[in-house]
Coordinates of C-alpha atoms in Angstrom, one line a residue:
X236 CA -22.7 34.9 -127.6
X237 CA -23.8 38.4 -129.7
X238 CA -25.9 40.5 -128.5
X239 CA -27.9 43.2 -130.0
X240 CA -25.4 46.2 -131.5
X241 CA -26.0 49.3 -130.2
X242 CA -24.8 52.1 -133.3
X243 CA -24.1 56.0 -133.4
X244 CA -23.6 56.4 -136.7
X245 CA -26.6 55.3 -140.0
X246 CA -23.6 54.6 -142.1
X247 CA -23.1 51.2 -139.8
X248 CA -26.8 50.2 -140.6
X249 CA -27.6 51.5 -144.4
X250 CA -25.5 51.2 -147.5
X251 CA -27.8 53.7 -149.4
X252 CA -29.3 56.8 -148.9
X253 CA -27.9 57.6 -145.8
X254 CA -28.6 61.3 -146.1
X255 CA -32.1 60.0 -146.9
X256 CA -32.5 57.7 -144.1
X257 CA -31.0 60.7 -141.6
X258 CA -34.2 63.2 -142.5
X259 CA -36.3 60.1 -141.5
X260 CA -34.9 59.5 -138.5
X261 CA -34.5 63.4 -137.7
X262 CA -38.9 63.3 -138.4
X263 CA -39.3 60.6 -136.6
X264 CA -37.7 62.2 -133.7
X265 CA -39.7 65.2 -134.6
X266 CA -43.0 63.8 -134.7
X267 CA -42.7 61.7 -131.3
X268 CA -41.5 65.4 -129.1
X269 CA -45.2 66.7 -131.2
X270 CA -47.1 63.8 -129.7
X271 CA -45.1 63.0 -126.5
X272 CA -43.8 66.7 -125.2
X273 CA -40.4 65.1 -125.1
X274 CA -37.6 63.9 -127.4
X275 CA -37.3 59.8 -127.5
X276 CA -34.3 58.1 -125.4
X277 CA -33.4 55.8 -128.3
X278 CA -34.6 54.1 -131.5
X279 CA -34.8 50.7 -132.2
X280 CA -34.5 49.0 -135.4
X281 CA -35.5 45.9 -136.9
X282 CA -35.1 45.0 -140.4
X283 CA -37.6 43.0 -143.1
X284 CA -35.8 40.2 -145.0
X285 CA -35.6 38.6 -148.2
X286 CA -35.2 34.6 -149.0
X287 CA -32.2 33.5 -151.3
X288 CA -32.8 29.4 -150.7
X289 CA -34.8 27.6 -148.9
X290 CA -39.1 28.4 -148.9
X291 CA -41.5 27.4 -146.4
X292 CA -38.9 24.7 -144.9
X293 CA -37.5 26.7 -141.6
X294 CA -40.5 25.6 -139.9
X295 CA -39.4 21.8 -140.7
X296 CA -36.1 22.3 -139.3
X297 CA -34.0 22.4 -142.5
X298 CA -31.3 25.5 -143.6
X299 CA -32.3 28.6 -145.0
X300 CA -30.4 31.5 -146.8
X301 CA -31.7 34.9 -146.4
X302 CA -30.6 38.2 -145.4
X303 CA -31.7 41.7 -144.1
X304 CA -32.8 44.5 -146.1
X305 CA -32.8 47.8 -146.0
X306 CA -36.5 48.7 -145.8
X307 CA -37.5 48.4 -141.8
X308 CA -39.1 49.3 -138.1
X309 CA -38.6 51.5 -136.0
X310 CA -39.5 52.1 -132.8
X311 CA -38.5 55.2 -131.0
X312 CA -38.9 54.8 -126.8
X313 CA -38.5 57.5 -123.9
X314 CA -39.9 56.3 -120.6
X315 CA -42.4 58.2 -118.9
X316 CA -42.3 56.9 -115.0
X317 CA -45.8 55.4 -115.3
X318 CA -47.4 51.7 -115.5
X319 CA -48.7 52.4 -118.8
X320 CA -47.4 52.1 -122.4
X321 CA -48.9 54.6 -125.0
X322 CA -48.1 53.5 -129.0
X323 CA -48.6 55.4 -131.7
X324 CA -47.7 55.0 -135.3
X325 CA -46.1 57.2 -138.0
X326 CA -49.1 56.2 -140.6
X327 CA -52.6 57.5 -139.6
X328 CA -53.7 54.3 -140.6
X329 CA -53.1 52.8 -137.7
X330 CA -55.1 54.8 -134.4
X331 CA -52.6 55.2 -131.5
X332 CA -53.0 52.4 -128.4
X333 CA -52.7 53.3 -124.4
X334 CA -52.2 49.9 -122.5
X335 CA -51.6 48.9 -119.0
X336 CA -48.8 46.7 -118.5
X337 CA -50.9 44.0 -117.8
X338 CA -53.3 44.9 -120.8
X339 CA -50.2 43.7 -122.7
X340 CA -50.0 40.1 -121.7
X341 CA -54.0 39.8 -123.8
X342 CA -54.2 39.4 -127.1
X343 CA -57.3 38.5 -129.4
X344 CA -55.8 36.8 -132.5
X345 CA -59.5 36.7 -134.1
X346 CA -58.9 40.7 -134.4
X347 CA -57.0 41.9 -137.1
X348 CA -55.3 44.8 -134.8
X349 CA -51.9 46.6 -135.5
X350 CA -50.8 46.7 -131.9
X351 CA -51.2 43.2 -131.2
X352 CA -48.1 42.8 -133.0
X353 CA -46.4 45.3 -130.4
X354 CA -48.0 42.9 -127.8
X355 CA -46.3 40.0 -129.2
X356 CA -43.1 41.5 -128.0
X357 CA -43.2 42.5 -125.2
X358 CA -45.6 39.6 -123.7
X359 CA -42.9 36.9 -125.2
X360 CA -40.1 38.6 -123.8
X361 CA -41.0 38.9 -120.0
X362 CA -42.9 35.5 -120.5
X363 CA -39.3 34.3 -120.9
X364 CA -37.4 36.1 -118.6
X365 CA -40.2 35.3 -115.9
X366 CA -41.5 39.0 -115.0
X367 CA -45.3 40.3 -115.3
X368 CA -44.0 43.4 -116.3
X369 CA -41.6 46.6 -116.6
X370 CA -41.3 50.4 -117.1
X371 CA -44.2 52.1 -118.2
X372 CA -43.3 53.9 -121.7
X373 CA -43.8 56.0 -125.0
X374 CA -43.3 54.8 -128.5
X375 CA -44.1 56.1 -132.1
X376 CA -43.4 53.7 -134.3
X377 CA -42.0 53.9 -138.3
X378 CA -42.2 51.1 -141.0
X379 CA -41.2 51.0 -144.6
X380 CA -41.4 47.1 -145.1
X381 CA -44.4 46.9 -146.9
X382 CA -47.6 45.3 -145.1
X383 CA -48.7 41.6 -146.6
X384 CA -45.7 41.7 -148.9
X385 CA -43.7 39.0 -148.4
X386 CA -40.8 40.4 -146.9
X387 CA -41.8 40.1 -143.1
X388 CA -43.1 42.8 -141.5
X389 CA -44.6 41.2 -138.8
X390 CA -41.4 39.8 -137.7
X391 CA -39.6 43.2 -138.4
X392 CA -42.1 44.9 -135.8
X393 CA -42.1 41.9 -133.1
X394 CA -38.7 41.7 -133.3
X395 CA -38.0 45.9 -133.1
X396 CA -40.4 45.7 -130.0
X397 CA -38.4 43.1 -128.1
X398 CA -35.6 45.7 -128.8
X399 CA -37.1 47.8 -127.3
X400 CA -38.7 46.9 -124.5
X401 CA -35.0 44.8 -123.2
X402 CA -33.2 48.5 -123.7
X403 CA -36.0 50.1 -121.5
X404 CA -36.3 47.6 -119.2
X405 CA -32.0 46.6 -118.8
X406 CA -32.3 43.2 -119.6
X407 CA -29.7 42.0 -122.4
X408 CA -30.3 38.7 -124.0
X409 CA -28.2 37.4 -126.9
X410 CA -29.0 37.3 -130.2
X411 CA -29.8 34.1 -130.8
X412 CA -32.6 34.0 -127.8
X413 CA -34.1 36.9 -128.9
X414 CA -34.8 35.5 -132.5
X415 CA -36.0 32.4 -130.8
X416 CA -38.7 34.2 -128.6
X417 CA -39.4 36.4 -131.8
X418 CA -40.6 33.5 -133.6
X419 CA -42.6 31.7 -130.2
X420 CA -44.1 35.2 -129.8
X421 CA -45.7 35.7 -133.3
X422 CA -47.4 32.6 -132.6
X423 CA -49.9 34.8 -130.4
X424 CA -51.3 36.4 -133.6
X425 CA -52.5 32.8 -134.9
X426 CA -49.4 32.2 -137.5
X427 CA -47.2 29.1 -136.7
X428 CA -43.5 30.9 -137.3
X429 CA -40.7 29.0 -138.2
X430 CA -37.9 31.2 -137.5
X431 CA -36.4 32.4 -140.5
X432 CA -37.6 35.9 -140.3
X433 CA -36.6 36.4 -137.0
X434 CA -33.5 35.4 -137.2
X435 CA -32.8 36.9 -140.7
X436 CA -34.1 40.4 -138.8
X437 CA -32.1 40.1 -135.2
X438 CA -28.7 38.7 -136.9
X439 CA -28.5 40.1 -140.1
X440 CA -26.0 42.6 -141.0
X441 CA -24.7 45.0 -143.7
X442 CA -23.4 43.3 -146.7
X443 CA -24.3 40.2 -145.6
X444 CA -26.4 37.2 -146.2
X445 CA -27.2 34.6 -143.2
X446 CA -26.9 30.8 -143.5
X447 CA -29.4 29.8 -140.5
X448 CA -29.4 26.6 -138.9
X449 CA -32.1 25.2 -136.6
X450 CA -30.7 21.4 -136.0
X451 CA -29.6 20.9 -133.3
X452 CA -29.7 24.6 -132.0
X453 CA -30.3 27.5 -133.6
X454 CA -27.2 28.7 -135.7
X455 CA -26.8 32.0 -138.0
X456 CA -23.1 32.4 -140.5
X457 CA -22.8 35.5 -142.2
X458 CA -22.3 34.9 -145.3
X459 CA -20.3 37.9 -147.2
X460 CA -21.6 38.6 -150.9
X461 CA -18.8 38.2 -153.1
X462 CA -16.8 41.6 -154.5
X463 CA -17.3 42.2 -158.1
X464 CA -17.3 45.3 -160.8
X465 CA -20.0 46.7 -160.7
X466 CA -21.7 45.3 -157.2
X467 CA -23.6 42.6 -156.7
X468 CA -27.6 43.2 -156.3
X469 CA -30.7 41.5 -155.4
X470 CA -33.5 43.1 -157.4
X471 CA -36.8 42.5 -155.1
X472 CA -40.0 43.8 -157.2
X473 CA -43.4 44.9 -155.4
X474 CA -46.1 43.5 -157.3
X475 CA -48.1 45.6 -155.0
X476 CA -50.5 42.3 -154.7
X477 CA -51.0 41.8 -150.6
X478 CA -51.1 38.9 -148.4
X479 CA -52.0 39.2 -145.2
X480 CA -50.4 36.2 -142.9
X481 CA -52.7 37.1 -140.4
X482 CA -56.1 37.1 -142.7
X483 CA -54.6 33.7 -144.8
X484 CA -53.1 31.9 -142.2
X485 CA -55.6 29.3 -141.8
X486 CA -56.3 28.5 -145.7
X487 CA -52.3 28.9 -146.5
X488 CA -49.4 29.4 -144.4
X489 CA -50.6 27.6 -141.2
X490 CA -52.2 25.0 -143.4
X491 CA -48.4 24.7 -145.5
X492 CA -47.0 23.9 -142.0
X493 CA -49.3 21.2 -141.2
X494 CA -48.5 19.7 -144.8
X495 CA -45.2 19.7 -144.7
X496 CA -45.3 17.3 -141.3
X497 CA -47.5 15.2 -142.5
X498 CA -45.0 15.0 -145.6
X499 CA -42.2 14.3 -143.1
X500 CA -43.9 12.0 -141.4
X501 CA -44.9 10.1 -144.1
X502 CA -41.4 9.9 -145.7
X503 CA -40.0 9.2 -142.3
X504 CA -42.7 5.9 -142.0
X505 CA -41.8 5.1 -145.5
X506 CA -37.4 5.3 -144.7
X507 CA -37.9 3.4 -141.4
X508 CA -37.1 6.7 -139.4
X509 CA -39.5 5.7 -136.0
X510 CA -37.0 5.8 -133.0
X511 CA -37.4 10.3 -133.3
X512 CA -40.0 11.8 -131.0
X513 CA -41.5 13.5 -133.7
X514 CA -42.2 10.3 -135.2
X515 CA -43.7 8.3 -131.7
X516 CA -45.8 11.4 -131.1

């Protein structure tokens, strides 16, 4: 089984800019030792995706085709030898949090609140390893997938805090299990996941799409874009028009979800299809 790479060197990670990428890493490393007294241990990264094939069907159980982008979180982490967690984040947009490590394991998904995404991780991770809790620790986080725009943020930021918090806290889980909690975990917020994201954002690599597979486990193949003169590229536009999942989940995505079962359920009445449990229950 894979588990999460550990890299030394942004060339491994980004195809582009890497000098750019580098100063952003170098101010993020910056502005954590203003805020924290202390340079961070490590950073953790989590990428947004983008969907090839296949919308609004991973939560039915059916192949998708999408793959990491470039545009990401990150979360830099030093411990600090207490039982608190302090959060901050690179835009002032978002105030900076102080939690108890049981303050962690509540989350109000009537409140629209940054760092209930943070909470998200960490409360699905030790929810599934069966602990109440870890290392207390500092974190100033960094995003440039855009908020409400399609190209998964949430699940970028879930997925960079589990990341995070199994580095800090020495547990190791493969790939595949962290992707699955990932997509149980954003469930806290109110949105019923499917587990593209996720997976697209804790499996995807450099240069390569992912073919992911949720019947009858989950299954990711890279998927190598073809060589040609000049390079293949994915153009992905910013109409700058937001969608919050959090704010429309109700009236749209959750509401898809339920649709789509009833679809299912309806074809699977009409094809004979009654000895699945989906269909008795």
């Amino acid at each position: 089984m894979s588990h999460a790479p550990t890299v030394n060197s942004l060339s491994n990670i980004y195809s582009l800019n890497v000098e750019a990428q580098s100063k952003r890493y170098a101010q993020l490393e910056s502005r954590f030792a203003e805020i924290y007294g202390a340079k961070p241990d490590f950073i953790a990264r989590a990428p947004g995706r983008v969907n090839i094939i296949g919308e609004h069907i991973d939560y039915c159980g059916f192949p998708v085709f999408p793959m990491a982008i470039a545009p990401d979180t990150l979360i830099a982490v030093r411990t600090n030898n207490t039982d608190c967690i302090q959060i901050a984040n690179a835009s002032p947009k978002y105030p900076a949090r102080k939690f108890s490590l049981a303050d962690l394991f509540t989350i109000d998904s009537t409140v629209h609140e940054w760092s209930n995404y943070f909470k998200c991780g960490y409360r699905g991770l030790f929810e599934h390893v069966g602990r109440t809790g870890g290392k207390g620790f500092d974190a100033l986080l960094d995003g440039t997938v855009p908020a409400g725009g399609g190209l998964s943020s949430s699940a970028a930021f879930v997925c960079a805090t589990e990341l995070a918090v199994q580095r800090v806290n020495g547990i190791d889980l493969p790939q595949t299990e962290l992707a699955l909690i990932a997509a149980s975990a954003e469930r806290y917020v109110g949105v019923n996941s499917g587990g593209m994201d996720q997976t697209a954002s804790i499996m995807g690599q450099q240069g390569s799409a992912l073919f992911i597979e949720f019947d009858p486990e989950l299954k990711a193949t890279l998927v190598k874009m073809p060589d040609a003169d000049p390079p293949l590229a994915f153009i992905i536009a910013n109409t700058l028009v937001v969608s919050d999942k959090h704010v429309t989940a109700p009236i749209c995505y959750n509401l898809r979800v339920v649709e789509t079962r009833i679809g299912a359920l309806i074809l699977a009445k009409h094809l004979g299809i009654t000895d699945r449990p989906a269909c008795k229950n």
